[in-house]
Amino acid sequence: MKTFDEALAYLLSKAVVTSYTEEIEINTALGHILACDIVSELNVPPHHNSMMDGYAVRADEMVEGKVFTISQSITAGTIGKPLQRGTVARIFTGAPMPMGADSVIMQEEATDVKGGVKFSASSFRLKQNVRHIGEDIAKGNTILSKGHALRPQDLGLIASIGVKKVTVYQPLTIATFTTGDELLEPGEQVEAGKIYNSNRYLLAGFISQLGLKLIDLGRIPDTLDATKSALTQAATVADVIITTGGVSVGDEDHIKPAVEALGHLDLWKVKMKPGKPLAYGRVLDTPFIGLPGNPVSAFTTFCLFARPYLLTMQGQAEVVPKPIWLKAGFDWKKPGVRREFVRVRLENQIQGNASPTTEVVLYSNQGSGVLTSTVWADGLAVIPENSIIKKGELIAYYSGR
Ligand code: AMP
Ligand code: MG
């Protein structure tokens, strides 16, 4: 048995970045992982500009109540003339500052008078209401690094330096199948002794959420031959194989012998709960991850092992989630030898005039077959090995959003 940390470190040490990259337009790049740093060839903003609708002025000429001539009007997207001494320029938000002007007085502090405008600026400061050249991005800055997964704000930032295409890693292809003679597909007639296949849809959702390509081989019967042939097919079409079920050592568990017949199995059991039986190996040289059959175990081990593994292979730099330390809203009285990942959600407690606090609330049934717990929860919290938790103590919470 490996500890959780040993298993994760081992798995990540085996994850090799796919070498294929492609150039794509930023409007299709959401969720893709950058294969190159992005360096700006521009300053953003490209010039000092006004933060407000108002008047561009020279600070050293400002006297409250004095009447100034308005010598020009500068709208966003145009370039004004140098500001004549003793005058001010009408200016609009985003318009470049005219040469000589150093500050902007907002229009709410200006009064139109005969022959010009006067100001009632009570707290005038040099350079007020001016956005400075390069204050967002300076020319030469690396705005995003290789290995970064692109979010909407990243796409906006890339667009702001005028770049239309980015080099990203091509999505991996993942082949999945679920094992179990007891499984029915949704839509099939209810049958005594059978249950519906939830893991198939859980896995498909995860793969799609990660932006990867899915080859879903469906439900495979509990025989060694069927398992071997599904694994062989998966290995020839995919970069990684992920399965659920059949990883224990019961008579109906065929994953272990099938993988060993076609390749090798490196990892077997992890000291964690839920999810003790977890398999990692190679089938005809294609990486293989065998998740447990219990749906909550499959969910948890996908989040904690398969996701960081796949993201590393996909080229992402930071793959291990960072915990947030928050107050436990429950007592945990029975210490266990395995590290436990419990389904929890965050609730804000507001009592009278006291400052609100956030508590980690535990789902009432932590059974590894109770998939409702994963739907109710918004994350996982950690109960360390051989530990109890007292309500109010800080515990590690991993967001599942
Ligand atoms: P196994 O790991 O194959 O022994 O399965 C452990 C438990 O998870 C058993 O109760 C199975 O019926 C259940 N199980 C396995 N695969 C699935 C699945 N795809 N959907 C729902 N439950 C499953
Ligand atoms: Mg089974």
Short mmCIF file of N, CA and C in Angstrom, two decimals, residues 54-114:
data_model
loop_
_atom_site.label_atom_id
_atom_site.label_comp_id
_atom_site.label_asym_id
_atom_site.label_seq_id
_atom_site.Cartn_x
_atom_site.Cartn_y
_atom_site.Cartn_z
N GLY A 54 -13.77 64.63 -18.80
CA GLY A 54 -13.44 65.86 -18.04
C GLY A 54 -12.53 66.77 -18.84
N TYR A 55 -11.51 67.29 -18.15
CA TYR A 55 -10.61 68.28 -18.77
C TYR A 55 -9.16 67.91 -18.48
N ALA A 56 -8.34 67.90 -19.55
CA ALA A 56 -6.91 67.66 -19.37
C ALA A 56 -6.25 69.01 -19.08
N VAL A 57 -5.45 69.03 -18.03
CA VAL A 57 -4.90 70.31 -17.54
C VAL A 57 -3.42 70.15 -17.22
N ARG A 58 -2.76 71.34 -17.01
CA ARG A 58 -1.41 71.33 -16.46
C ARG A 58 -1.56 71.61 -14.97
N ALA A 59 -1.05 70.74 -14.14
CA ALA A 59 -1.25 70.88 -12.69
C ALA A 59 -0.70 72.20 -12.17
N ASP A 60 0.44 72.64 -12.71
CA ASP A 60 1.06 73.85 -12.15
C ASP A 60 0.29 75.12 -12.49
N GLU A 61 -0.73 75.01 -13.35
CA GLU A 61 -1.53 76.20 -13.69
C GLU A 61 -2.86 76.26 -12.95
N MET A 62 -3.13 75.20 -12.18
CA MET A 62 -4.47 75.13 -11.57
C MET A 62 -4.66 76.10 -10.42
N VAL A 63 -5.67 76.91 -10.53
CA VAL A 63 -6.08 77.80 -9.44
C VAL A 63 -7.59 77.68 -9.37
N GLU A 64 -8.10 77.38 -8.20
CA GLU A 64 -9.55 77.18 -8.08
C GLU A 64 -10.29 78.46 -8.46
N GLY A 65 -11.32 78.31 -9.29
CA GLY A 65 -12.15 79.46 -9.65
C GLY A 65 -11.66 80.22 -10.87
N LYS A 66 -10.40 80.04 -11.30
CA LYS A 66 -9.87 80.74 -12.48
C LYS A 66 -10.56 80.21 -13.74
N VAL A 67 -10.82 81.11 -14.72
CA VAL A 67 -11.48 80.68 -15.96
C VAL A 67 -10.43 80.31 -17.01
N PHE A 68 -10.58 79.11 -17.57
CA PHE A 68 -9.66 78.63 -18.62
C PHE A 68 -10.39 78.52 -19.95
N THR A 69 -9.69 78.85 -21.02
CA THR A 69 -10.22 78.63 -22.36
C THR A 69 -10.11 77.14 -22.67
N ILE A 70 -11.12 76.61 -23.39
CA ILE A 70 -11.04 75.20 -23.84
C ILE A 70 -10.45 75.22 -25.24
N SER A 71 -9.17 74.78 -25.37
CA SER A 71 -8.48 74.96 -26.65
C SER A 71 -8.70 73.82 -27.63
N GLN A 72 -9.16 72.66 -27.16
CA GLN A 72 -9.43 71.54 -28.08
C GLN A 72 -10.29 70.50 -27.37
N SER A 73 -10.80 69.55 -28.15
CA SER A 73 -11.60 68.45 -27.61
C SER A 73 -11.00 67.15 -28.14
N ILE A 74 -10.71 66.22 -27.24
CA ILE A 74 -10.04 64.97 -27.65
C ILE A 74 -10.93 63.79 -27.25
N THR A 75 -11.39 63.07 -28.27
CA THR A 75 -12.24 61.89 -28.01
C THR A 75 -11.37 60.63 -28.04
N ALA A 76 -11.89 59.53 -27.48
CA ALA A 76 -11.16 58.25 -27.49
C ALA A 76 -10.90 57.86 -28.94
N GLY A 77 -9.67 57.43 -29.21
CA GLY A 77 -9.32 56.99 -30.57
C GLY A 77 -8.70 58.09 -31.41
N THR A 78 -8.61 59.30 -30.88
CA THR A 78 -7.96 60.39 -31.65
C THR A 78 -6.76 60.91 -30.86
N ILE A 79 -5.87 61.63 -31.56
CA ILE A 79 -4.68 62.20 -30.91
C ILE A 79 -4.84 63.72 -30.92
N GLY A 80 -4.71 64.33 -29.75
CA GLY A 80 -4.85 65.79 -29.69
C GLY A 80 -3.55 66.50 -30.04
N LYS A 81 -3.62 67.84 -30.02
CA LYS A 81 -2.42 68.66 -30.24
C LYS A 81 -1.79 68.95 -28.88
N PRO A 82 -0.50 69.37 -28.85
CA PRO A 82 0.08 69.76 -27.56
C PRO A 82 -0.79 70.84 -26.89
N LEU A 83 -0.91 70.76 -25.57
CA LEU A 83 -1.81 71.68 -24.86
C LEU A 83 -1.17 73.06 -24.73
N GLN A 84 -1.88 74.06 -25.28
CA GLN A 84 -1.37 75.44 -25.17
C GLN A 84 -1.38 75.87 -23.71
N ARG A 85 -0.33 76.62 -23.32
CA ARG A 85 -0.27 77.14 -21.93
C ARG A 85 -1.49 77.99 -21.64
N GLY A 86 -1.97 77.94 -20.44
CA GLY A 86 -3.11 78.77 -20.03
C GLY A 86 -4.46 78.27 -20.50
N THR A 87 -4.48 77.11 -21.18
CA THR A 87 -5.76 76.55 -21.64
C THR A 87 -5.92 75.13 -21.10
N VAL A 88 -7.12 74.59 -21.27
CA VAL A 88 -7.37 73.17 -20.93
C VAL A 88 -7.97 72.49 -22.16
N ALA A 89 -7.94 71.16 -22.18
CA ALA A 89 -8.54 70.40 -23.29
C ALA A 89 -9.72 69.60 -22.75
N ARG A 90 -10.85 69.68 -23.46
CA ARG A 90 -11.96 68.77 -23.15
C ARG A 90 -11.45 67.38 -23.50
N ILE A 91 -11.66 66.39 -22.63
CA ILE A 91 -11.15 65.05 -22.92
C ILE A 91 -12.16 64.01 -22.44
N PHE A 92 -12.18 62.86 -23.12
CA PHE A 92 -13.14 61.80 -22.80
C PHE A 92 -12.40 60.54 -22.37
N THR A 93 -13.11 59.68 -21.66
CA THR A 93 -12.50 58.47 -21.10
C THR A 93 -11.78 57.66 -22.17
N GLY A 94 -10.51 57.35 -21.91
CA GLY A 94 -9.72 56.53 -22.83
C GLY A 94 -8.97 57.34 -23.88
N ALA A 95 -9.27 58.65 -23.99
CA ALA A 95 -8.56 59.47 -24.99
C ALA A 95 -7.13 59.74 -24.53
N PRO A 96 -6.15 59.73 -25.46
CA PRO A 96 -4.77 60.00 -25.09
C PRO A 96 -4.62 61.41 -24.52
N MET A 97 -3.76 61.53 -23.52
CA MET A 97 -3.49 62.85 -22.95
C MET A 97 -2.71 63.66 -23.97
N PRO A 98 -3.06 64.94 -24.15
CA PRO A 98 -2.27 65.77 -25.07
C PRO A 98 -0.92 66.09 -24.43
N MET A 99 0.08 66.29 -25.26
CA MET A 99 1.41 66.64 -24.75
C MET A 99 1.30 67.88 -23.87
N GLY A 100 1.98 67.89 -22.73
CA GLY A 100 1.96 69.06 -21.85
C GLY A 100 0.96 68.92 -20.72
N ALA A 101 -0.14 68.17 -20.94
CA ALA A 101 -1.13 67.99 -19.87
C ALA A 101 -0.66 66.84 -18.98
N ASP A 102 -0.92 66.96 -17.68
CA ASP A 102 -0.46 65.91 -16.77
C ASP A 102 -1.56 65.38 -15.87
N SER A 103 -2.73 66.03 -15.88
CA SER A 103 -3.78 65.64 -14.93
C SER A 103 -5.14 65.84 -15.60
N VAL A 104 -6.16 65.18 -15.02
CA VAL A 104 -7.52 65.35 -15.57
C VAL A 104 -8.45 65.73 -14.42
N ILE A 105 -9.28 66.74 -14.68
CA ILE A 105 -10.30 67.11 -13.70
C ILE A 105 -11.63 66.60 -14.24
N MET A 106 -12.36 65.87 -13.42
CA MET A 106 -13.58 65.26 -13.96
C MET A 106 -14.64 66.32 -14.18
N GLN A 107 -15.55 66.02 -15.12
CA GLN A 107 -16.50 67.05 -15.55
C GLN A 107 -17.45 67.48 -14.43
N GLU A 108 -17.65 66.60 -13.45
CA GLU A 108 -18.52 66.95 -12.31
C GLU A 108 -17.92 68.09 -11.48
N GLU A 109 -16.60 68.32 -11.62
CA GLU A 109 -15.96 69.39 -10.84
C GLU A 109 -15.71 70.62 -11.71
N ALA A 110 -16.35 70.66 -12.88
CA ALA A 110 -16.16 71.79 -13.80
C ALA A 110 -17.48 72.52 -13.99
N THR A 111 -17.40 73.84 -14.17
CA THR A 111 -18.60 74.63 -14.45
C THR A 111 -18.33 75.43 -15.72
N ASP A 112 -19.27 75.31 -16.68
CA ASP A 112 -19.15 76.12 -17.90
C ASP A 112 -19.42 77.58 -17.54
N VAL A 113 -18.54 78.45 -18.00
CA VAL A 113 -18.77 79.89 -17.79
C VAL A 113 -18.48 80.59 -19.09
N LYS A 114 -18.82 81.88 -19.17
CA LYS A 114 -18.55 82.65 -20.38
C LYS A 114 -17.05 82.61 -20.66
#
